[in-house]
Amino acid sequence: MIRLLVLAGLMTVAVFLKSSPGHTANSVNISTKGDQRCISSNGTPNHTIGTFPNRGNPHRFRAQKVTYCVDAMPRDTGRITHRTNASGISLTGIPFRPGTADFYDASSPRGFSRDGSSGWRLEGMGAADMLGMDRQNAHVDHRGLYHYHAPAPALIASLKGTLIGYAADGFPIHYVGDSVKPSWQLKPGKRPTAPHGRYDGTYEQDWQHVAGSGNLDECNGAIVDGNYVYFATDSFPFFPRCFRGTVSQDFLGRP
């Protein structure tokens, strides 16, 4: 069991609605019915976003209906689920999606594509410039859906307490800066195949989990006051990328 000292007000939930210049104001509804907690929004964040399209991202932002439901009372299942289409959903109704669908591809003019044959998946923040991330560590996908690849400074500043959202299995996600340390490390040495070069975080496969090297587990979580929670961190993996509870079907379809 891992014990952490977490900031006061751990379970405080507060959502402030602000306009993003040039876009509709954030609109979000959080409801609990039975054993499900649902967060619905118009897909518009409560802060200013970058310019889309841009050099690294050809897509245009579009407000749209977003709804994710998760277990309101999640339990550790004793097994771990790894790949989902999103890690969680913020209290403002914006998805957390740290992973990407792009891989190194020397034959592509951009140097990457959806062809996964190289085995080297672009890491969202490691390839932030290539993927056109804005100052909130976010960009838009082919549908125009805005989503975070790492904790967003403006989102964190707008909320009271440390709770910023819920993971795909319903466990809470808290942001406490550098008060917690992930157990993921860059691999030593160089990549054995193209794109070669030193492991520098550009690709997801540059990282490895080293148990005990931090105070969080493989899924970026820990036990706090007897309850399991995930953490959003300033370093890889940024958000949980695996899950100890039952993952909602809303996170298992196509992104």
Coordinates of C-alpha atoms in Angstrom, one line a residue:
M1 CA 0.0 0.0 0.0
I2 CA 1.3 3.4 -0.9
R3 CA 0.7 6.3 1.4
L4 CA 0.8 9.9 0.2
L5 CA 0.4 13.3 1.8
V6 CA -2.2 15.0 -0.4
L7 CA -3.3 18.6 -0.3
A8 CA -6.3 19.6 1.9
G9 CA -9.6 19.7 0.0
L10 CA -8.8 16.4 -1.9
M11 CA -12.4 15.7 -2.7
T12 CA -13.7 19.2 -3.4
V13 CA -15.5 19.5 -6.7
A14 CA -16.1 22.9 -8.3
V15 CA -16.7 23.9 -11.9
F16 CA -16.5 27.5 -13.1
L17 CA -17.9 28.2 -16.5
K18 CA -16.0 30.7 -18.6
S19 CA -16.1 31.8 -22.2
S20 CA -13.4 30.8 -24.7
P21 CA -13.0 33.9 -27.0
G22 CA -14.4 33.1 -30.4
H23 CA -16.3 30.0 -29.1
T24 CA -19.4 29.1 -27.2
A25 CA -19.0 29.2 -23.4
N26 CA -18.3 25.9 -21.6
S27 CA -21.5 24.1 -20.7
V28 CA -21.3 20.9 -18.5
N29 CA -23.6 18.8 -16.4
I30 CA -22.5 16.2 -13.9
S31 CA -25.1 13.8 -12.6
T32 CA -25.3 10.5 -10.7
K33 CA -28.0 8.0 -11.3
G34 CA -27.8 4.6 -9.7
D35 CA -24.3 3.3 -9.9
Q36 CA -23.3 5.7 -12.8
R37 CA -21.7 9.1 -12.8
C38 CA -22.2 10.9 -16.1
I39 CA -20.4 14.0 -17.4
S40 CA -22.0 15.7 -20.4
S41 CA -20.7 18.9 -22.1
N42 CA -20.6 20.8 -25.3
G43 CA -17.0 19.9 -25.9
T44 CA -15.9 23.5 -25.3
P45 CA -13.3 24.1 -22.6
N46 CA -13.6 26.8 -20.0
H47 CA -10.5 28.6 -21.2
T48 CA -8.9 30.0 -24.3
I49 CA -7.6 27.4 -26.8
G50 CA -5.0 27.6 -29.5
T51 CA -5.5 28.3 -33.2
F52 CA -6.7 25.3 -35.2
P53 CA -5.8 24.4 -37.9
N54 CA -2.1 25.0 -37.4
R55 CA 1.1 23.7 -38.9
G56 CA 1.0 20.5 -36.8
N57 CA -2.7 20.0 -36.7
P58 CA -4.9 20.3 -39.9
H59 CA -8.3 20.1 -38.0
R60 CA -10.7 22.8 -37.0
F61 CA -12.2 23.0 -33.5
R62 CA -15.9 22.2 -33.3
A63 CA -18.3 22.3 -30.4
Q64 CA -20.1 19.0 -30.0
K65 CA -22.0 16.9 -27.6
V66 CA -19.7 14.9 -25.3
T67 CA -21.0 12.3 -22.7
Y68 CA -19.1 9.8 -20.7
C69 CA -20.5 7.7 -17.9
V70 CA -18.3 5.9 -15.3
D71 CA -18.8 3.8 -12.2
A72 CA -19.9 6.1 -9.3
M73 CA -18.5 3.6 -6.8
P74 CA -15.5 2.0 -8.6
R75 CA -13.8 -1.1 -7.2
D76 CA -10.4 -2.6 -7.9
T77 CA -11.0 -5.7 -10.0
G78 CA -7.6 -7.2 -9.5
R79 CA -6.8 -7.0 -13.2
I80 CA -5.5 -4.1 -15.3
T81 CA -7.0 -2.8 -18.6
H82 CA -4.5 -1.1 -20.8
R83 CA -5.7 0.5 -24.1
T84 CA -8.7 2.7 -24.2
N85 CA -9.8 5.6 -26.4
A86 CA -9.4 8.1 -23.6
S87 CA -8.1 8.0 -20.0
G88 CA -10.9 10.0 -18.5
I89 CA -13.0 13.1 -18.5
S90 CA -12.5 16.5 -16.9
L91 CA -15.0 18.1 -14.6
T92 CA -15.5 20.6 -17.4
G93 CA -16.4 17.8 -19.9
I94 CA -13.2 17.6 -21.9
P95 CA -11.6 14.2 -22.5
F96 CA -8.1 13.3 -21.2
R97 CA -6.4 11.5 -24.1
P98 CA -2.6 11.2 -23.5
G99 CA -2.0 8.6 -26.2
T100 CA -2.0 9.1 -29.9
A101 CA -2.9 7.0 -33.0
D102 CA 0.2 8.1 -34.9
F103 CA 3.4 6.1 -35.5
Y104 CA 6.8 6.8 -37.0
D105 CA 6.6 6.3 -40.7
A106 CA 9.6 7.3 -42.9
S107 CA 7.5 7.0 -46.0
S108 CA 5.1 9.7 -44.9
P109 CA 5.8 13.4 -45.8
R110 CA 5.2 14.3 -42.2
G111 CA 7.4 11.5 -40.8
F112 CA 4.4 9.7 -39.1
S113 CA 1.1 8.2 -40.0
R114 CA -1.5 5.8 -38.8
D115 CA 0.5 2.8 -40.0
G116 CA 1.7 1.1 -36.9
S117 CA 4.2 -1.3 -38.6
S118 CA 7.2 0.6 -37.2
G119 CA 6.1 -0.1 -33.6
W120 CA 7.1 3.4 -32.6
R121 CA 3.9 5.3 -31.4
L122 CA 4.3 9.1 -31.1
E123 CA 4.0 10.3 -27.5
G124 CA 1.6 13.3 -27.4
M125 CA 3.7 15.6 -25.3
G126 CA 7.1 14.2 -26.6
A127 CA 6.0 15.2 -30.1
A128 CA 3.9 18.2 -29.1
D129 CA 5.2 20.5 -31.8
M130 CA 4.7 17.8 -34.5
L131 CA 1.1 17.3 -33.4
G132 CA 0.2 21.0 -33.0
M133 CA -0.5 21.1 -29.3
D134 CA -1.6 24.5 -27.8
R135 CA -0.4 26.0 -24.5
Q136 CA -2.9 23.9 -22.6
N137 CA -1.3 20.6 -23.7
A138 CA -4.2 19.9 -26.0
H139 CA -5.3 19.9 -29.6
V140 CA -8.3 18.7 -31.7
D141 CA -8.9 15.5 -33.6
H142 CA -10.3 14.8 -37.0
R143 CA -13.8 15.5 -35.7
G144 CA -12.8 18.8 -34.2
L145 CA -13.0 17.4 -30.6
Y146 CA -10.7 19.3 -28.2
H147 CA -8.8 17.0 -25.8
Y148 CA -6.0 17.1 -23.3
H149 CA -2.7 15.1 -23.6
A150 CA -1.4 16.4 -20.3
P151 CA -2.7 18.5 -17.4
A152 CA -3.8 21.9 -18.6
P153 CA -2.7 24.9 -16.5
A154 CA -5.9 26.9 -17.2
L155 CA -8.1 24.0 -16.2
I156 CA -6.2 23.4 -13.0
A157 CA -6.3 27.1 -12.1
S158 CA -10.1 27.2 -12.7
L159 CA -10.9 24.4 -10.2
K160 CA -11.0 24.4 -6.4
G161 CA -9.3 21.5 -4.7
T162 CA -7.2 18.8 -6.5
L163 CA -9.9 16.8 -8.2
I164 CA -9.8 17.5 -12.0
G165 CA -11.9 14.6 -13.3
Y166 CA -12.6 10.9 -13.4
A167 CA -10.8 8.1 -15.0
A168 CA -12.3 5.6 -17.5
D169 CA -13.1 3.2 -14.6
G170 CA -14.6 5.8 -12.3
F171 CA -11.7 6.4 -9.9
P172 CA -11.0 10.1 -9.4
I173 CA -8.0 11.9 -11.0
H174 CA -6.2 14.4 -8.9
Y175 CA -3.6 17.0 -9.8
V176 CA -1.1 17.9 -7.1
G177 CA 1.9 19.2 -9.1
D178 CA 5.2 17.6 -8.3
S179 CA 4.0 16.3 -4.9
V180 CA 3.8 12.8 -6.4
K181 CA 6.3 11.1 -8.6
P182 CA 5.5 8.6 -11.4
S183 CA 7.3 5.3 -11.7
W184 CA 8.0 5.7 -15.4
Q185 CA 11.6 6.3 -16.7
L186 CA 13.2 6.9 -20.0
K187 CA 15.0 3.8 -21.2
P188 CA 18.8 4.1 -21.3
G189 CA 20.7 3.9 -24.6
K190 CA 19.4 4.2 -28.2
R191 CA 16.5 2.8 -30.1
P192 CA 17.4 -0.5 -31.9
T193 CA 15.4 0.3 -35.0
A194 CA 14.4 3.3 -37.1
P195 CA 13.9 6.1 -36.2
H196 CA 17.0 5.2 -34.1
G197 CA 18.5 7.9 -31.9
R198 CA 18.5 8.1 -28.1
Y199 CA 15.3 7.4 -26.1
D200 CA 14.1 11.0 -25.5
G201 CA 10.4 10.7 -25.0
T202 CA 9.3 11.4 -28.6
Y203 CA 7.8 7.9 -28.7
E204 CA 5.7 6.1 -26.2
Q205 CA 8.1 3.1 -26.4
D206 CA 10.9 5.3 -25.1
W207 CA 9.4 4.9 -21.6
Q208 CA 9.5 2.0 -19.3
H209 CA 7.8 1.3 -15.9
V210 CA 10.4 0.9 -13.1
A211 CA 8.5 -0.3 -10.0
G212 CA 9.6 1.6 -6.9
S213 CA 11.3 4.4 -8.8
G214 CA 8.5 6.7 -7.8
N215 CA 5.6 6.7 -5.4
L216 CA 2.9 5.9 -8.0
D217 CA 2.1 2.5 -9.5
E218 CA 2.1 1.5 -13.2
C219 CA -1.3 3.2 -13.8
N220 CA -0.2 6.5 -12.1
G221 CA -2.3 5.8 -9.0
A222 CA -1.9 5.1 -5.3
I223 CA -3.8 4.5 -2.1
V224 CA -4.8 7.7 -0.3
D225 CA -6.5 7.4 3.1
G226 CA -7.7 3.9 2.2
N227 CA -9.0 4.8 -1.2
Y228 CA -7.4 4.3 -4.6
V229 CA -6.9 7.4 -6.7
Y230 CA -5.1 8.3 -10.0
F231 CA -2.9 11.3 -10.4
A232 CA -2.4 13.7 -13.3
T233 CA 1.3 14.5 -13.3
D234 CA 3.7 17.0 -15.0
S235 CA 5.8 14.2 -16.4
F236 CA 5.0 10.9 -18.3
P237 CA 2.5 9.3 -18.2
F238 CA 0.7 12.6 -17.4
F239 CA -2.7 10.7 -17.0
P240 CA -3.4 7.1 -16.1
R241 CA -2.9 4.9 -19.2
C242 CA -4.1 1.7 -17.5
F243 CA -7.0 1.0 -15.2
R244 CA -7.6 -1.1 -12.1
G245 CA -11.4 -0.9 -12.1
T246 CA -14.1 -1.8 -14.6
V247 CA -13.6 0.5 -17.6
S248 CA -16.8 2.1 -19.0
Q249 CA -17.9 1.0 -22.5
D250 CA -17.9 4.8 -23.3
F251 CA -14.1 4.6 -23.3
L252 CA -13.7 1.4 -25.3
G253 CA -15.0 2.4 -28.7
R254 CA -13.3 4.2 -31.5
P255 CA -11.9 7.6 -30.4

